[in-house]
């Protein structure tokens, strides 16, 4: 059974950094693209970034480009989102999600989310 | 950029009745080479992550009840719940994946009347 566990959220001051992790199990991690999607409190979904199965392709939303870095370790089945220069508008529940086998841009399994709060 | 607009914002439907909601893209998400629409639908219940319902505009994900169906092409799409069940209370989001950057609609919240 596909299992994604998001972790690393917390309260951080504006301008500081935070590192989120997504631990995967129940599938061949190295065969799937993985995304981060966030949801501000009471709001809709916003795509953040995606990394291909072999990490050769990484794309970011304009809102985080240059501040967030997405990496993966296929030997440990872990995805890491390094978030720098955080802003209050980055406050959200962050989900990692697996890309579908039909297209890595269809999100077929999601973690439960980890909450990031950016506040002074 | 692909801007996804969903309507209505909320919908109240009696159990057993049909629920229909819409999603419009600012640009076509139809790929002429493979004749596919790059449009997906998700269901999000309170306190839970989203769940994939439909992709390629009309393909139901494995395990999704057949009361859920998707239709449309190009820029205009519809998600239909043929007979609303109490467990369908949720917010429904459309998503385009034609562009390199995924975008979601603002969601339609479905409640029981």
PDB file of C-alpha atoms in Angstrom:
ATOM      1  CA  UNK A   1       0.000   0.000   0.000  1.00  0.00           C
ATOM      2  CA  UNK A   2       1.326   3.422  -0.948  1.00  0.00           C
ATOM      3  CA  UNK A   3       2.316   5.440   2.098  1.00  0.00           C
ATOM      4  CA  UNK A   4       3.683   8.989   2.167  1.00  0.00           C
ATOM      5  CA  UNK A   5       4.624  10.632   5.451  1.00  0.00           C
ATOM      6  CA  UNK A   6       5.271  14.367   5.462  1.00  0.00           C
ATOM      7  CA  UNK A   7       7.260  15.872   8.318  1.00  0.00           C
ATOM      8  CA  UNK A   8       9.387  18.839   9.348  1.00  0.00           C
ATOM      9  CA  UNK A   9       6.777  21.562   9.689  1.00  0.00           C
ATOM     10  CA  UNK A  10       6.762  24.078  12.492  1.00  0.00           C
ATOM     11  CA  UNK A  11       6.706  27.749  13.416  1.00  0.00           C
ATOM     12  CA  UNK A  12       9.473  29.872  11.927  1.00  0.00           C
ATOM     13  CA  UNK A  13      10.195  33.588  11.688  1.00  0.00           C
ATOM     14  CA  UNK A  14      10.083  35.419   8.358  1.00  0.00           C
ATOM     15  CA  UNK A  15      13.376  35.178   6.501  1.00  0.00           C
ATOM     16  CA  UNK A  16      14.382  31.932   8.198  1.00  0.00           C
ATOM     17  CA  UNK A  17      14.608  28.428   6.742  1.00  0.00           C
ATOM     18  CA  UNK A  18      12.827  25.129   7.205  1.00  0.00           C
ATOM     19  CA  UNK A  19      13.333  21.669   5.776  1.00  0.00           C
ATOM     20  CA  UNK A  20      10.419  19.370   5.008  1.00  0.00           C
ATOM     21  CA  UNK A  21      10.726  15.655   4.392  1.00  0.00           C
ATOM     22  CA  UNK A  22       8.510  13.104   2.688  1.00  0.00           C
ATOM     23  CA  UNK A  23       9.179   9.454   3.483  1.00  0.00           C
ATOM     24  CA  UNK A  24       7.732   6.935   1.034  1.00  0.00           C
ATOM     25  CA  UNK A  25       6.928   3.247   1.316  1.00  0.00           C
ATOM     26  CA  UNK A  26       4.808   0.609  -0.373  1.00  0.00           C
ATOM     27  CA  UNK A  27       5.963   1.309  -3.923  1.00  0.00           C
ATOM     28  CA  UNK A  28       9.112   1.616  -6.029  1.00  0.00           C
ATOM     29  CA  UNK A  29      10.022   5.168  -5.068  1.00  0.00           C
ATOM     30  CA  UNK A  30      12.660   5.561  -7.790  1.00  0.00           C
ATOM     31  CA  UNK A  31      10.040   5.019 -10.515  1.00  0.00           C
ATOM     32  CA  UNK A  32       7.776   7.957  -9.657  1.00  0.00           C
ATOM     33  CA  UNK A  33       7.813  11.707  -9.823  1.00  0.00           C
ATOM     34  CA  UNK A  34       6.864  13.387  -6.558  1.00  0.00           C
ATOM     35  CA  UNK A  35       5.241  16.775  -5.932  1.00  0.00           C
ATOM     36  CA  UNK A  36       4.718  19.211  -3.098  1.00  0.00           C
ATOM     37  CA  UNK A  37       1.356  20.955  -2.921  1.00  0.00           C
ATOM     38  CA  UNK A  38       0.365  23.421  -0.209  1.00  0.00           C
ATOM     39  CA  UNK A  39      -2.880  24.690   1.225  1.00  0.00           C
ATOM     40  CA  UNK A  40      -3.102  27.908   3.208  1.00  0.00           C
ATOM     41  CA  UNK A  41      -5.543  27.767   6.143  1.00  0.00           C
ATOM     42  CA  UNK A  42      -9.112  27.734   4.804  1.00  0.00           C
ATOM     43  CA  UNK A  43      -7.917  28.148   1.214  1.00  0.00           C
ATOM     44  CA  UNK A  44      -7.515  26.061  -1.925  1.00  0.00           C
ATOM     45  CA  UNK A  45      -4.642  24.011  -3.283  1.00  0.00           C
ATOM     46  CA  UNK A  46      -1.448  25.525  -4.669  1.00  0.00           C
ATOM     47  CA  UNK A  47       1.162  23.454  -6.455  1.00  0.00           C
ATOM     48  CA  UNK A  48       4.707  24.098  -5.209  1.00  0.00           C
ATOM     49  CA  UNK A  49       7.201  21.874  -7.019  1.00  0.00           C
ATOM     50  CA  UNK A  50       7.849  18.525  -8.691  1.00  0.00           C
ATOM     51  CA  UNK A  51      10.872  16.300  -9.115  1.00  0.00           C
ATOM     52  CA  UNK A  52      11.086  13.529 -11.700  1.00  0.00           C
ATOM     53  CA  UNK A  53      11.813   9.909 -10.807  1.00  0.00           C
ATOM     54  CA  UNK A  54      15.540  10.254 -11.481  1.00  0.00           C
ATOM     55  CA  UNK A  55      15.790  13.889 -10.315  1.00  0.00           C
ATOM     56  CA  UNK A  56      16.794  15.003 -13.819  1.00  0.00           C
ATOM     57  CA  UNK A  57      13.829  17.378 -14.011  1.00  0.00           C
ATOM     58  CA  UNK A  58      12.787  19.721 -11.220  1.00  0.00           C
ATOM     59  CA  UNK A  59      10.173  22.453 -11.667  1.00  0.00           C
ATOM     60  CA  UNK A  60       8.944  25.100  -9.246  1.00  0.00           C
ATOM     61  CA  UNK A  61       5.995  27.425  -8.955  1.00  0.00           C
ATOM     62  CA  UNK A  62       6.912  31.046  -9.672  1.00  0.00           C
ATOM     63  CA  UNK A  63       5.990  31.912  -6.068  1.00  0.00           C
ATOM     64  CA  UNK A  64       8.822  29.769  -4.643  1.00  0.00           C
ATOM     65  CA  UNK A  65      11.379  29.744  -7.468  1.00  0.00           C
ATOM     66  CA  UNK A  66      14.802  30.703  -6.140  1.00  0.00           C
ATOM     67  CA  UNK A  67      13.816  30.197  -2.491  1.00  0.00           C
ATOM     68  CA  UNK A  68      12.840  26.506  -2.349  1.00  0.00           C
ATOM     69  CA  UNK A  69      14.979  23.551  -3.414  1.00  0.00           C
ATOM     70  CA  UNK A  70      13.643  20.055  -3.991  1.00  0.00           C
ATOM     71  CA  UNK A  71      15.857  16.983  -3.811  1.00  0.00           C
ATOM     72  CA  UNK A  72      15.371  13.246  -3.457  1.00  0.00           C
ATOM     73  CA  UNK A  73      17.366  10.276  -2.207  1.00  0.00           C
ATOM     74  CA  UNK A  74      16.190   7.179  -4.031  1.00  0.00           C
ATOM     75  CA  UNK A  75      18.384   4.915  -1.886  1.00  0.00           C
ATOM     76  CA  UNK A  76      16.486   6.017   1.238  1.00  0.00           C
ATOM     77  CA  UNK A  77      13.055   6.668  -0.336  1.00  0.00           C
ATOM     78  CA  UNK A  78      13.046  10.251   0.903  1.00  0.00           C
ATOM     79  CA  UNK A  79      12.155  13.594  -0.643  1.00  0.00           C
ATOM     80  CA  UNK A  80      13.376  16.868   0.875  1.00  0.00           C
ATOM     81  CA  UNK A  81      12.040  20.385   0.359  1.00  0.00           C
ATOM     82  CA  UNK A  82      14.493  23.003   1.586  1.00  0.00           C
ATOM     83  CA  UNK A  83      12.628  26.263   2.126  1.00  0.00           C
ATOM     84  CA  UNK A  84      14.695  29.440   2.532  1.00  0.00           C
ATOM     85  CA  UNK A  85      13.775  33.102   2.939  1.00  0.00           C
ATOM     86  CA  UNK A  86      10.348  32.145   4.213  1.00  0.00           C
ATOM     87  CA  UNK A  87       7.516  34.670   4.026  1.00  0.00           C
ATOM     88  CA  UNK A  88       4.216  34.893   5.925  1.00  0.00           C
ATOM     89  CA  UNK A  89       2.420  33.922   2.696  1.00  0.00           C
ATOM     90  CA  UNK A  90       4.250  30.569   2.773  1.00  0.00           C
ATOM     91  CA  UNK A  91       2.139  29.615   5.797  1.00  0.00           C
ATOM     92  CA  UNK A  92       0.255  26.480   4.758  1.00  0.00           C
ATOM     93  CA  UNK A  93      -0.235  22.762   5.157  1.00  0.00           C
ATOM     94  CA  UNK A  94       2.324  21.141   2.853  1.00  0.00           C
ATOM     95  CA  UNK A  95       1.485  17.814   1.203  1.00  0.00           C
ATOM     96  CA  UNK A  96       3.787  15.556  -0.749  1.00  0.00           C
ATOM     97  CA  UNK A  97       2.026  13.637  -3.503  1.00  0.00           C
ATOM     98  CA  UNK A  98       3.022  10.907  -5.921  1.00  0.00           C
ATOM     99  CA  UNK A  99       2.728  11.272  -9.667  1.00  0.00           C
ATOM    100  CA  UNK A 100       0.509   8.755 -11.432  1.00  0.00           C
ATOM    101  CA  UNK A 101       1.976   6.077 -13.696  1.00  0.00           C
ATOM    102  CA  UNK A 102      -0.088   7.490 -16.588  1.00  0.00           C
ATOM    103  CA  UNK A 103       1.365  10.957 -16.189  1.00  0.00           C
ATOM    104  CA  UNK A 104       3.613  12.200 -13.438  1.00  0.00           C
ATOM    105  CA  UNK A 105       1.502  15.353 -13.247  1.00  0.00           C
ATOM    106  CA  UNK A 106      -1.575  13.480 -12.027  1.00  0.00           C
ATOM    107  CA  UNK A 107      -1.392  13.197  -8.235  1.00  0.00           C
ATOM    108  CA  UNK A 108      -2.624   9.780  -7.177  1.00  0.00           C
ATOM    109  CA  UNK A 109      -1.479   9.417  -3.561  1.00  0.00           C
ATOM    110  CA  UNK A 110      -1.019  12.090  -0.942  1.00  0.00           C
ATOM    111  CA  UNK A 111       0.590  12.389   2.469  1.00  0.00           C
ATOM    112  CA  UNK A 112      -1.364  13.757   5.423  1.00  0.00           C
ATOM    113  CA  UNK A 113       0.490  17.060   5.323  1.00  0.00           C
ATOM    114  CA  UNK A 114       2.827  18.997   7.604  1.00  0.00           C
ATOM    115  CA  UNK A 115       1.973  22.499   8.809  1.00  0.00           C
ATOM    116  CA  UNK A 116       4.337  25.405   8.237  1.00  0.00           C
ATOM    117  CA  UNK A 117       3.635  28.673  10.027  1.00  0.00           C
ATOM    118  CA  UNK A 118       5.738  31.724   9.181  1.00  0.00           C
ATOM    119  CA  UNK A 119       5.236  34.379  11.811  1.00  0.00           C
ATOM    120  CA  UNK A 120       7.236  36.764  13.933  1.00  0.00           C
TER     121      UNK A 120
ATOM    122  CA  UNK B   1      -0.412  30.655 -17.229  1.00  0.00           C
ATOM    123  CA  UNK B   2      -3.434  28.406 -16.957  1.00  0.00           C
ATOM    124  CA  UNK B   3      -6.100  29.919 -14.731  1.00  0.00           C
ATOM    125  CA  UNK B   4      -8.722  27.424 -13.580  1.00  0.00           C
ATOM    126  CA  UNK B   5     -12.142  28.786 -12.580  1.00  0.00           C
ATOM    127  CA  UNK B   6     -14.692  26.605 -10.821  1.00  0.00           C
ATOM    128  CA  UNK B   7     -18.388  27.241 -10.381  1.00  0.00           C
ATOM    129  CA  UNK B   8     -20.369  27.419  -8.253  1.00  0.00           C
ATOM    130  CA  UNK B   9     -18.335  28.110  -5.126  1.00  0.00           C
ATOM    131  CA  UNK B  10     -20.746  25.946  -3.137  1.00  0.00           C
ATOM    132  CA  UNK B  11     -23.644  23.632  -3.814  1.00  0.00           C
ATOM    133  CA  UNK B  12     -26.350  22.183  -1.578  1.00  0.00           C
ATOM    134  CA  UNK B  13     -27.927  18.972  -2.871  1.00  0.00           C
ATOM    135  CA  UNK B  14     -30.442  16.518  -1.409  1.00  0.00           C
ATOM    136  CA  UNK B  15     -29.314  12.904  -0.892  1.00  0.00           C
ATOM    137  CA  UNK B  16     -29.912  10.863  -4.025  1.00  0.00           C
ATOM    138  CA  UNK B  17     -30.023  13.911  -6.265  1.00  0.00           C
ATOM    139  CA  UNK B  18     -27.563  14.778  -9.006  1.00  0.00           C
ATOM    140  CA  UNK B  19     -24.751  17.231  -8.337  1.00  0.00           C
ATOM    141  CA  UNK B  20     -23.012  18.967 -11.203  1.00  0.00           C
ATOM    142  CA  UNK B  21     -20.190  21.441 -11.071  1.00  0.00           C
ATOM    143  CA  UNK B  22     -17.994  23.112 -13.571  1.00  0.00           C
ATOM    144  CA  UNK B  23     -14.403  23.974 -14.296  1.00  0.00           C
ATOM    145  CA  UNK B  24     -13.150  26.329 -16.975  1.00  0.00           C
ATOM    146  CA  UNK B  25      -9.543  26.766 -18.094  1.00  0.00           C
ATOM    147  CA  UNK B  26      -8.197  30.042 -19.467  1.00  0.00           C
ATOM    148  CA  UNK B  27      -6.477  28.027 -22.205  1.00  0.00           C
ATOM    149  CA  UNK B  28      -7.267  24.729 -23.866  1.00  0.00           C
ATOM    150  CA  UNK B  29      -5.869  21.679 -22.101  1.00  0.00           C
ATOM    151  CA  UNK B  30      -6.563  19.414 -25.090  1.00  0.00           C
ATOM    152  CA  UNK B  31      -3.521  17.836 -26.694  1.00  0.00           C
ATOM    153  CA  UNK B  32      -4.190  17.220 -30.380  1.00  0.00           C
ATOM    154  CA  UNK B  33      -1.375  14.712 -30.782  1.00  0.00           C
ATOM    155  CA  UNK B  34      -2.750  12.215 -28.251  1.00  0.00           C
ATOM    156  CA  UNK B  35      -6.336  13.526 -28.170  1.00  0.00           C
ATOM    157  CA  UNK B  36      -6.315  13.807 -24.396  1.00  0.00           C
ATOM    158  CA  UNK B  37      -7.541  16.516 -22.085  1.00  0.00           C
ATOM    159  CA  UNK B  38      -5.019  17.203 -19.319  1.00  0.00           C
ATOM    160  CA  UNK B  39      -7.616  17.721 -16.614  1.00  0.00           C
ATOM    161  CA  UNK B  40      -8.093  15.948 -13.273  1.00  0.00           C
ATOM    162  CA  UNK B  41     -10.621  16.151 -10.439  1.00  0.00           C
ATOM    163  CA  UNK B  42      -9.933  15.675  -6.725  1.00  0.00           C
ATOM    164  CA  UNK B  43     -12.138  15.310  -3.680  1.00  0.00           C
ATOM    165  CA  UNK B  44     -11.038  16.727  -0.339  1.00  0.00           C
ATOM    166  CA  UNK B  45     -12.971  15.931   2.820  1.00  0.00           C
ATOM    167  CA  UNK B  46     -12.444  18.081   5.925  1.00  0.00           C
ATOM    168  CA  UNK B  47      -9.176  17.286   7.683  1.00  0.00           C
ATOM    169  CA  UNK B  48      -7.997  14.952   4.939  1.00  0.00           C
ATOM    170  CA  UNK B  49      -5.642  15.243   1.975  1.00  0.00           C
ATOM    171  CA  UNK B  50      -7.149  15.388  -1.509  1.00  0.00           C
ATOM    172  CA  UNK B  51      -8.084  12.167  -3.265  1.00  0.00           C
ATOM    173  CA  UNK B  52      -7.814  11.642  -7.014  1.00  0.00           C
ATOM    174  CA  UNK B  53     -11.204  10.922  -8.624  1.00  0.00           C
ATOM    175  CA  UNK B  54     -10.870  11.519 -12.369  1.00  0.00           C
ATOM    176  CA  UNK B  55      -8.003  12.117 -14.796  1.00  0.00           C
ATOM    177  CA  UNK B  56      -7.754  12.699 -18.553  1.00  0.00           C
ATOM    178  CA  UNK B  57     -11.055  14.541 -17.929  1.00  0.00           C
ATOM    179  CA  UNK B  58     -13.147  11.361 -17.857  1.00  0.00           C
ATOM    180  CA  UNK B  59     -11.074   8.381 -16.660  1.00  0.00           C
ATOM    181  CA  UNK B  60     -12.163   7.246 -13.225  1.00  0.00           C
ATOM    182  CA  UNK B  61      -9.358   6.328 -10.838  1.00  0.00           C
ATOM    183  CA  UNK B  62      -9.356   2.765  -9.589  1.00  0.00           C
ATOM    184  CA  UNK B  63     -11.738   2.293  -6.659  1.00  0.00           C
ATOM    185  CA  UNK B  64     -13.762   5.461  -7.292  1.00  0.00           C
ATOM    186  CA  UNK B  65     -17.524   4.767  -7.304  1.00  0.00           C
ATOM    187  CA  UNK B  66     -19.159   4.935 -10.711  1.00  0.00           C
ATOM    188  CA  UNK B  67     -21.568   7.649  -9.547  1.00  0.00           C
ATOM    189  CA  UNK B  68     -18.662  10.018 -10.219  1.00  0.00           C
ATOM    190  CA  UNK B  69     -18.144  10.964 -13.843  1.00  0.00           C
ATOM    191  CA  UNK B  70     -16.206  13.608 -15.707  1.00  0.00           C
ATOM    192  CA  UNK B  71     -16.864  15.176 -19.090  1.00  0.00           C
ATOM    193  CA  UNK B  72     -15.843  18.064 -21.283  1.00  0.00           C
ATOM    194  CA  UNK B  73     -13.040  19.037 -23.603  1.00  0.00           C
ATOM    195  CA  UNK B  74     -10.794  21.956 -24.421  1.00  0.00           C
ATOM    196  CA  UNK B  75     -11.593  24.610 -21.837  1.00  0.00           C
ATOM    197  CA  UNK B  76     -14.880  23.515 -20.256  1.00  0.00           C
ATOM    198  CA  UNK B  77     -15.301  20.533 -17.976  1.00  0.00           C
ATOM    199  CA  UNK B  78     -17.918  19.061 -15.671  1.00  0.00           C
ATOM    200  CA  UNK B  79     -17.848  16.693 -12.720  1.00  0.00           C
ATOM    201  CA  UNK B  80     -21.131  14.929 -12.021  1.00  0.00           C
ATOM    202  CA  UNK B  81     -22.189  12.927  -8.998  1.00  0.00           C
ATOM    203  CA  UNK B  82     -25.200  11.013 -10.268  1.00  0.00           C
ATOM    204  CA  UNK B  83     -26.754  10.291  -6.867  1.00  0.00           C
ATOM    205  CA  UNK B  84     -25.271  12.243  -3.979  1.00  0.00           C
ATOM    206  CA  UNK B  85     -24.401  10.230  -0.889  1.00  0.00           C
ATOM    207  CA  UNK B  86     -23.757  11.691   2.587  1.00  0.00           C
ATOM    208  CA  UNK B  87     -20.111  10.627   2.337  1.00  0.00           C
ATOM    209  CA  UNK B  88     -19.681  12.843  -0.754  1.00  0.00           C
ATOM    210  CA  UNK B  89     -19.736  15.998   1.368  1.00  0.00           C
ATOM    211  CA  UNK B  90     -16.402  17.556   0.430  1.00  0.00           C
ATOM    212  CA  UNK B  91     -14.706  20.218  -1.619  1.00  0.00           C
ATOM    213  CA  UNK B  92     -13.951  19.276  -5.205  1.00  0.00           C
ATOM    214  CA  UNK B  93     -11.011  20.701  -7.138  1.00  0.00           C
ATOM    215  CA  UNK B  94     -10.136  20.563 -10.790  1.00  0.00           C
ATOM    216  CA  UNK B  95      -6.497  20.615 -11.883  1.00  0.00           C
ATOM    217  CA  UNK B  96      -4.847  21.147 -15.237  1.00  0.00           C
ATOM    218  CA  UNK B  97      -1.604  19.407 -16.034  1.00  0.00           C
ATOM    219  CA  UNK B  98      -1.114  20.606 -19.603  1.00  0.00           C
ATOM    220  CA  UNK B  99       1.336  23.281 -18.575  1.00  0.00           C
ATOM    221  CA  UNK B 100       4.628  22.561 -16.840  1.00  0.00           C
ATOM    222  CA  UNK B 101       3.209  24.250 -13.734  1.00  0.00           C
ATOM    223  CA  UNK B 102       0.130  22.568 -12.342  1.00  0.00           C
ATOM    224  CA  UNK B 103      -2.769  24.839 -11.416  1.00  0.00           C
ATOM    225  CA  UNK B 104      -5.905  24.082  -9.440  1.00  0.00           C
ATOM    226  CA  UNK B 105      -9.324  25.650  -9.478  1.00  0.00           C
ATOM    227  CA  UNK B 106     -10.627  27.370  -6.373  1.00  0.00           C
ATOM    228  CA  UNK B 107     -12.882  24.464  -5.472  1.00  0.00           C
ATOM    229  CA  UNK B 108     -16.609  23.751  -5.153  1.00  0.00           C
ATOM    230  CA  UNK B 109     -17.903  22.871  -1.703  1.00  0.00           C
ATOM    231  CA  UNK B 110     -20.712  20.319  -1.732  1.00  0.00           C
ATOM    232  CA  UNK B 111     -23.126  20.081   1.181  1.00  0.00           C
ATOM    233  CA  UNK B 112     -26.178  17.990   1.944  1.00  0.00           C
ATOM    234  CA  UNK B 113     -29.499  19.804   1.787  1.00  0.00           C
TER     235      UNK B 113
END
